[in-house]
Short mmCIF file of C-alpha atoms in Angstrom, two decimals:
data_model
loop_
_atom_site.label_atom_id
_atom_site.label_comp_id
_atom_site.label_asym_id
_atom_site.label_seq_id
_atom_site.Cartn_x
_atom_site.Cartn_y
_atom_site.Cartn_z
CA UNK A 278 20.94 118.12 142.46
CA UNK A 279 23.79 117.59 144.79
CA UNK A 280 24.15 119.89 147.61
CA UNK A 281 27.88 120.02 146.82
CA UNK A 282 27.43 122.99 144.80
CA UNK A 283 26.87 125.30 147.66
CA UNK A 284 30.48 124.99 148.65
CA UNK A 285 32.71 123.99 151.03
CA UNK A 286 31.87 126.89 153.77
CA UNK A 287 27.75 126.24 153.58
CA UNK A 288 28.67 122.19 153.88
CA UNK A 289 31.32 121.98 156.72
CA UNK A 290 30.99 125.48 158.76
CA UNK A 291 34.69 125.50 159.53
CA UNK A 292 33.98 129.27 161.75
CA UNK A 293 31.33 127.22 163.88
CA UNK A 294 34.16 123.94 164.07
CA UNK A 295 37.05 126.42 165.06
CA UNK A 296 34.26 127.35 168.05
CA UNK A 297 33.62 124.19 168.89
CA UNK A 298 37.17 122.99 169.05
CA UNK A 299 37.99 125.82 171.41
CA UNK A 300 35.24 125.64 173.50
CA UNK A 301 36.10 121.05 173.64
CA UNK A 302 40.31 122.34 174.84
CA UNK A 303 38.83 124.77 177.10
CA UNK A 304 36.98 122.11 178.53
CA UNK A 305 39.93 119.81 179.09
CA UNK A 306 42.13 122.46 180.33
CA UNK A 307 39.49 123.55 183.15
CA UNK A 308 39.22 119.90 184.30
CA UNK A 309 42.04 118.54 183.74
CA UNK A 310 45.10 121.09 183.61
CA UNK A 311 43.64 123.92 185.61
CA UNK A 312 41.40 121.46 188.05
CA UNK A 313 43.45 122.70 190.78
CA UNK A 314 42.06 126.36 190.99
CA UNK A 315 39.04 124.80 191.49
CA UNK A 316 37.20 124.03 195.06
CA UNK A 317 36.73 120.59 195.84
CA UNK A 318 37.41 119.53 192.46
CA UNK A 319 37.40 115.73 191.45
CA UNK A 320 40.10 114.26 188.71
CA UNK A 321 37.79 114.14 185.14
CA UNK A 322 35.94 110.62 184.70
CA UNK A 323 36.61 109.03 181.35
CA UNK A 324 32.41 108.59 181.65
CA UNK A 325 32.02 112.57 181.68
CA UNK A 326 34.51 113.38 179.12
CA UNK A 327 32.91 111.04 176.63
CA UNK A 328 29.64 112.39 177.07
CA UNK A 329 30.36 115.47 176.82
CA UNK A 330 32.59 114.85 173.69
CA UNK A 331 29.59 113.14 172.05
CA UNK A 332 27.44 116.47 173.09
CA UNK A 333 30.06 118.49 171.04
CA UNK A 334 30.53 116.38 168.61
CA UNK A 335 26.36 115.74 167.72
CA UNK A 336 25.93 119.50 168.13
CA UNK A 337 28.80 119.92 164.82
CA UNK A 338 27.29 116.93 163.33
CA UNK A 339 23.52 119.02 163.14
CA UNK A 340 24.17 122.57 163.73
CA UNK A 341 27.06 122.88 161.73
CA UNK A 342 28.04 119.70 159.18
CA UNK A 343 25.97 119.01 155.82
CA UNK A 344 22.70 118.53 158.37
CA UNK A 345 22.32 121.63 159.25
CA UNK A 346 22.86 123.10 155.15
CA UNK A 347 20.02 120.48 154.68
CA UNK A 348 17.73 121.51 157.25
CA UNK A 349 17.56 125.49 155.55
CA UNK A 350 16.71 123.15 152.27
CA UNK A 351 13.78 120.61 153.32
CA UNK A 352 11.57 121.17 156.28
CA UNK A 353 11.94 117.72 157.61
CA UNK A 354 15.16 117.78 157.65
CA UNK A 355 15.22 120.97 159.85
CA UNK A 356 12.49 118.97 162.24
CA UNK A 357 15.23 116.08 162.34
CA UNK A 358 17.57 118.26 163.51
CA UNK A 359 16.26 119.97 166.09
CA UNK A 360 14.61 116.82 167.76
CA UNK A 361 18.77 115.73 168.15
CA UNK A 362 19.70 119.59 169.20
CA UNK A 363 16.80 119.92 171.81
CA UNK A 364 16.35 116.61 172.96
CA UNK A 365 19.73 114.91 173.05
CA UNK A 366 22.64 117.22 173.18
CA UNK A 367 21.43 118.98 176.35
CA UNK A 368 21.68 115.84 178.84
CA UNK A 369 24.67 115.10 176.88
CA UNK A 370 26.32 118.15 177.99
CA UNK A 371 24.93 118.37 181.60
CA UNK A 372 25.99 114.99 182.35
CA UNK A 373 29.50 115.65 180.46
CA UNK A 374 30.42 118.62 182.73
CA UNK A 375 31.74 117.58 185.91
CA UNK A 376 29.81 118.59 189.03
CA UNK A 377 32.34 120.79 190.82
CA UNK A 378 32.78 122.39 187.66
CA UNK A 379 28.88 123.07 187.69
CA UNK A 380 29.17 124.49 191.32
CA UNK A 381 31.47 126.94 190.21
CA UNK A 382 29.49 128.31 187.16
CA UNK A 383 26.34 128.24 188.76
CA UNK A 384 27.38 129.52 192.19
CA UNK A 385 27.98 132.99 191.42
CA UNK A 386 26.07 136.09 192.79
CA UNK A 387 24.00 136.83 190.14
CA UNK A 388 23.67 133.35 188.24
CA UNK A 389 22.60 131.31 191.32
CA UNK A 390 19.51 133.35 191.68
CA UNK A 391 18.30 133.21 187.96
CA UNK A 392 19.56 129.56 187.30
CA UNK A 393 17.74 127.88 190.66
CA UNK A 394 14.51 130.25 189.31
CA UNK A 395 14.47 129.22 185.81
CA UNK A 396 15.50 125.36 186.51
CA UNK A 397 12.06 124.71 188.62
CA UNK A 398 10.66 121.85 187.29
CA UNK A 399 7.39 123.37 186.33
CA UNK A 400 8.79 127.04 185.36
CA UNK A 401 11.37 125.10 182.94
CA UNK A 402 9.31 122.36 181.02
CA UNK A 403 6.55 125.48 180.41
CA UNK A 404 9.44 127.70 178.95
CA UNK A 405 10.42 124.81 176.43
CA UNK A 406 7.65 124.02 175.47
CA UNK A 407 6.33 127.60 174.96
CA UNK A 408 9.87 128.22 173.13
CA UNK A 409 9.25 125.66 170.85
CA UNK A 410 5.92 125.81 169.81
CA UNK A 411 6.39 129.68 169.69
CA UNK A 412 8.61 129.54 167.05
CA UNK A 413 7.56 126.93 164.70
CA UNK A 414 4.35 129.31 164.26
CA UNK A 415 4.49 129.76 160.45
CA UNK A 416 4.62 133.84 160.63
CA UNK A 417 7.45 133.70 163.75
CA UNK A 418 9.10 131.11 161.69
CA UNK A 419 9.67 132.48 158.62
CA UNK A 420 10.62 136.04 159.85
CA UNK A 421 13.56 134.55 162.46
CA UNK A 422 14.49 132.30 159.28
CA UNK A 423 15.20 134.78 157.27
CA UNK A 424 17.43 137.43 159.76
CA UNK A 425 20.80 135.62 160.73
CA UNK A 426 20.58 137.71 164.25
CA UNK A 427 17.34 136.55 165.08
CA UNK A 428 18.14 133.06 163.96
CA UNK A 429 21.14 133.32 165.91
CA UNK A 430 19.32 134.78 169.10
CA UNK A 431 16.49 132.30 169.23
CA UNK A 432 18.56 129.23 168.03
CA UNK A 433 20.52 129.60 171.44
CA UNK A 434 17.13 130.80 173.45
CA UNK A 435 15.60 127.18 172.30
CA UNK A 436 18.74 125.33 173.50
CA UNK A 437 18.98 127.33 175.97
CA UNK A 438 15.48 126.48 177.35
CA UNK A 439 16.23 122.95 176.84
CA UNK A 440 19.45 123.05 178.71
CA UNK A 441 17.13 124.50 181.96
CA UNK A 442 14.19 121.65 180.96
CA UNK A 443 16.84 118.75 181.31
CA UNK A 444 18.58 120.11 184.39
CA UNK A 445 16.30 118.18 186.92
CA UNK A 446 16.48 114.93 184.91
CA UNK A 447 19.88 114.67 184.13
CA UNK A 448 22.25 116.80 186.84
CA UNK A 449 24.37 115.11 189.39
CA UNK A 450 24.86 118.45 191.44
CA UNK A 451 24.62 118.23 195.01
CA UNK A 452 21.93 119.82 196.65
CA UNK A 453 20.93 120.60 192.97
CA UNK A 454 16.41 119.52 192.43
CA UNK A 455 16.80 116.64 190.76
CA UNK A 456 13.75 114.21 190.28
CA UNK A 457 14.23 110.63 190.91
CA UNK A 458 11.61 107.59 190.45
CA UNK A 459 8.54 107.79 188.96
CA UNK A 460 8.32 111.56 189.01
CA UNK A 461 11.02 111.53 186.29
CA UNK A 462 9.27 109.73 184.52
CA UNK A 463 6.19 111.88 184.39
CA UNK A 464 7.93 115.22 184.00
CA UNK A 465 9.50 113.29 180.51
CA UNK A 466 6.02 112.56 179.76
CA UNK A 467 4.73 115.98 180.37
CA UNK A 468 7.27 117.10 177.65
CA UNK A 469 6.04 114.89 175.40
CA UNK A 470 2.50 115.73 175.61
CA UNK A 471 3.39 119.83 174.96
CA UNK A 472 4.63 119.35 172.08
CA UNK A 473 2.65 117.70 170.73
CA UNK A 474 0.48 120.31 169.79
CA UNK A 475 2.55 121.79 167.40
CA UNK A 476 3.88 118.70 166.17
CA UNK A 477 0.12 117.77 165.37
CA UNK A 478 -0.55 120.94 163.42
CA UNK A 479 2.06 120.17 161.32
CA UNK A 480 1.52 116.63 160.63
CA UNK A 481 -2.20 117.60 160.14
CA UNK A 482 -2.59 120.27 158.34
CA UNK A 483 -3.86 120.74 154.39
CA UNK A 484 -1.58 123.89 153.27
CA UNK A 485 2.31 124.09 153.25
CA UNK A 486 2.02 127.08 155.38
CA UNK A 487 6.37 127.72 156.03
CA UNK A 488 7.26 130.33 152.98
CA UNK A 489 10.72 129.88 154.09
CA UNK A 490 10.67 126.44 152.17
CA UNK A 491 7.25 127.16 149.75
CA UNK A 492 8.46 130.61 148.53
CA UNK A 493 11.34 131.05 146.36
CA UNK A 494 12.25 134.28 147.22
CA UNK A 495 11.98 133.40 151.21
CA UNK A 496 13.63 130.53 150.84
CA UNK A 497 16.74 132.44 149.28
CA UNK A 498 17.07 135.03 151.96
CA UNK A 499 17.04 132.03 154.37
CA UNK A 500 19.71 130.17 152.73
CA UNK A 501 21.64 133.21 152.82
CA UNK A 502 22.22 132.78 156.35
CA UNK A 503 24.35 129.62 155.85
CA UNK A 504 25.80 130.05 152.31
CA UNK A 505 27.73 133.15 151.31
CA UNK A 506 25.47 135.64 149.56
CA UNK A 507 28.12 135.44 146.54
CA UNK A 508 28.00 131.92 145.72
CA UNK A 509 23.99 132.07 145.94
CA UNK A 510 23.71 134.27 143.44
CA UNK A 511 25.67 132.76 141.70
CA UNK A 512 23.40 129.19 141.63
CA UNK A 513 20.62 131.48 140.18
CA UNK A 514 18.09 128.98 142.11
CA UNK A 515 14.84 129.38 142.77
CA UNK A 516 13.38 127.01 145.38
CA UNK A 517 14.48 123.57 147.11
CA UNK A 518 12.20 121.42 144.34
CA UNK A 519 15.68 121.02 142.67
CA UNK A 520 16.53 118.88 146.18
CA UNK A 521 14.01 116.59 147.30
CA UNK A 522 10.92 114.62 145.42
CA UNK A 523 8.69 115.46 148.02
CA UNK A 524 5.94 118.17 147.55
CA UNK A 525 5.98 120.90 150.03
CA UNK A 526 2.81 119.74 151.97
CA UNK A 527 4.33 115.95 152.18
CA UNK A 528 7.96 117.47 153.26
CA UNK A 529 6.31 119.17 156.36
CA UNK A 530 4.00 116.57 157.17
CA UNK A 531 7.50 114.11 157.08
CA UNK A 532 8.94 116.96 159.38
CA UNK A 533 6.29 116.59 161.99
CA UNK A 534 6.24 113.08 161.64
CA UNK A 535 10.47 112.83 162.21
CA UNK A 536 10.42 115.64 165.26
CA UNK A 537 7.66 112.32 166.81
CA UNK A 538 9.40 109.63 165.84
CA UNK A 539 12.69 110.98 167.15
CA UNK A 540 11.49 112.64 170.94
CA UNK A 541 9.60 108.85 171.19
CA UNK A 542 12.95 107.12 170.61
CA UNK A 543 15.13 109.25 172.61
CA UNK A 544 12.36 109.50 175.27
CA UNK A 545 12.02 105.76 175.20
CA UNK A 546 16.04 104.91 176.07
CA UNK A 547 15.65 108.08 178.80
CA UNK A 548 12.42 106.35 180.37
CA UNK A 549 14.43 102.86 179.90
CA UNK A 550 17.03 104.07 182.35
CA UNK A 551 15.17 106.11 184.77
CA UNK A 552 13.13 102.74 184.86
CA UNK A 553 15.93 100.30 185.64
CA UNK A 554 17.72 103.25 187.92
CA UNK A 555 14.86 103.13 190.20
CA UNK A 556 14.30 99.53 190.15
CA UNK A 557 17.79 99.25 190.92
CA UNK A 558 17.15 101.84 194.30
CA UNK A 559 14.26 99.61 194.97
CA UNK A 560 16.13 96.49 195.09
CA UNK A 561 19.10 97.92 197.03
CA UNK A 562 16.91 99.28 199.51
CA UNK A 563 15.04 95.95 200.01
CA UNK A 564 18.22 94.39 200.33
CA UNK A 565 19.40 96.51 202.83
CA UNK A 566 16.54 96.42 204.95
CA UNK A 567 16.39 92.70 204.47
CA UNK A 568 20.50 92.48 205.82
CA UNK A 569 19.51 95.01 208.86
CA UNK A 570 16.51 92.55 209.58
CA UNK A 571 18.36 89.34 209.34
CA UNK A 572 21.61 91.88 211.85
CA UNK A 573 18.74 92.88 214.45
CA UNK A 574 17.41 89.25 214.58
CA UNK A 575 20.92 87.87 215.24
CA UNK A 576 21.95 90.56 217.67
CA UNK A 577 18.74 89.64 219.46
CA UNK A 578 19.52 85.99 219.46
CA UNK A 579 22.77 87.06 220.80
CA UNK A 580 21.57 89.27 223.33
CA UNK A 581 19.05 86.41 224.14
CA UNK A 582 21.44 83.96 224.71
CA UNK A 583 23.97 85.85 226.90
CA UNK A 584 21.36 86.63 229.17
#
């Protein structure tokens, strides 16, 4: 059955696109038109206004485009979206928003304290990984799934806590903690090895245990929260069987399996460039020590033959 017939609203979330939009020409105003206000601002790279672009634009494309109407539907296409909103939209963002732009959110009396806490390495990769294991516990799950405050609450909470977890990796702040080498590249791995866990139980497991997608009647007060309550009663459905081919046991196993497949690939381009970034420090340093050798040799020559 097509998803069509839920409507333009449940497909497209034009309320969530008007926030979006605003949030994109507020963005451009404050670096652009309004840069001037700002304290050691810096004119807006094309580089940073891409990226962050693409962060807006990914976040529509899962949170609020035909993805996201799909994800309340089929389990693994709710796992497939949040590996894009948790893994790849944060760095997308941090690295989009200028630096002097950073220094003038974060510098303020009673975010600096609470943003340098919570952005420790070790505080912030626990917090994610707690978040997110937390809630895809099959009794937490279902009841935030099925009360759009809650959803709404813990949704930003999980992105939240991702924002913090990427911080060190991906910020260009100045006297920001930022990791560099190969202790990047085991703080990505340490991610990847807490959740696991949860992503194991779900790929292993015997039972369907999410009555948000097993149940009819749970799976109708979740919908509710993105189609209006009129048109669903109006579908008179009773379950997403009418959607996908998949049994509810193989749909979650695919979920787990997705959530993997999709941290290994984004991890894997992330690891890729912390890789080449600090073989490219390497080199550059060895080069310049080689130059100063090959200077202090020549000035000693120099000094040699004067004398």
């Amino acid at each position: 059955m097509p998803i069509s017939i839920f409507g333009f609203q449940a497909l497209w979330s034009p309320y969530f696109l008007g926030v979006l939009v605003l949030i994109t020409i507020l963005y451009f105003l404050v670096t652009v038109k309004w840069r001037d206000k700002f304290k050691d601002s810096e004119p807006l790279k094309q580089k940073e206004a891409l990226l962050f672009v693409s962060g807006v634009l990914l976040l529509y494309i899962i949170k609020g485009a035909p993805i996201d109407l799909l994800g309340h539907i089929i389990f693994s296409m709710h796992m497939f979206q949040m590996a894009f909103l948790v893994l790849l939209v944060p760095p997308l963002l941090i690295m989009g928003t200028p630096s002097w732009l950073w220094r003038a959110i974060i510098n303020r009396p009673v975010i600096k304290p609470l943003f340098d806490l919570f952005t420790k390495p070790m505080l912030a990769i626990i917090i994610f990984g707690m978040v997110f294991s937390f809630y895809h516990i099959p009794l937490i799950f279902d009841f935030v799934k099925m009360n759009s405050l809650l959803h709404a609450a813990v949704s930003i909470l999980l992105f939240g806590s991702a924002l913090l977890y990427w911080w060190p990796v991906v910020n260009n702040l100045e006297g920001a903690y930022k990791f560099h080498g190969l202790k990047k590249l085991a703080y990505l791995f340490g991610l990847s090895v807490l959740i696991t866990p949860a992503c194991a139980l779900i790929i292993f497991s015997d039972t369907a245990f999410y009555a948000t997608y097993t149940d009819g009647q749970a799976w109708q007060q979740a919908m509710a929260l993105c189609v209006p309550a009129g048109t669903l009663a109006q579908l008179g459905l009773t379950g997403p069987e009418l959607f996908t081919n998949m049994s509810a046991l193989e749909d979650q196993r695919t979920g787990g399996i997705t959530m993997k497949v999709v941290q290994e690939l984004i991890f894997t381009v992330f690891l890729w460039l912390v890789f080449y970034e600090w073989l490219r420090n390497e080199n550059k340093n060895a080069d310049e020590i080689t130059a100063k050798t090959i200077e202090d040799r020549k000035n000693m020559a120099l000094h040699r033959h004067n004398a």
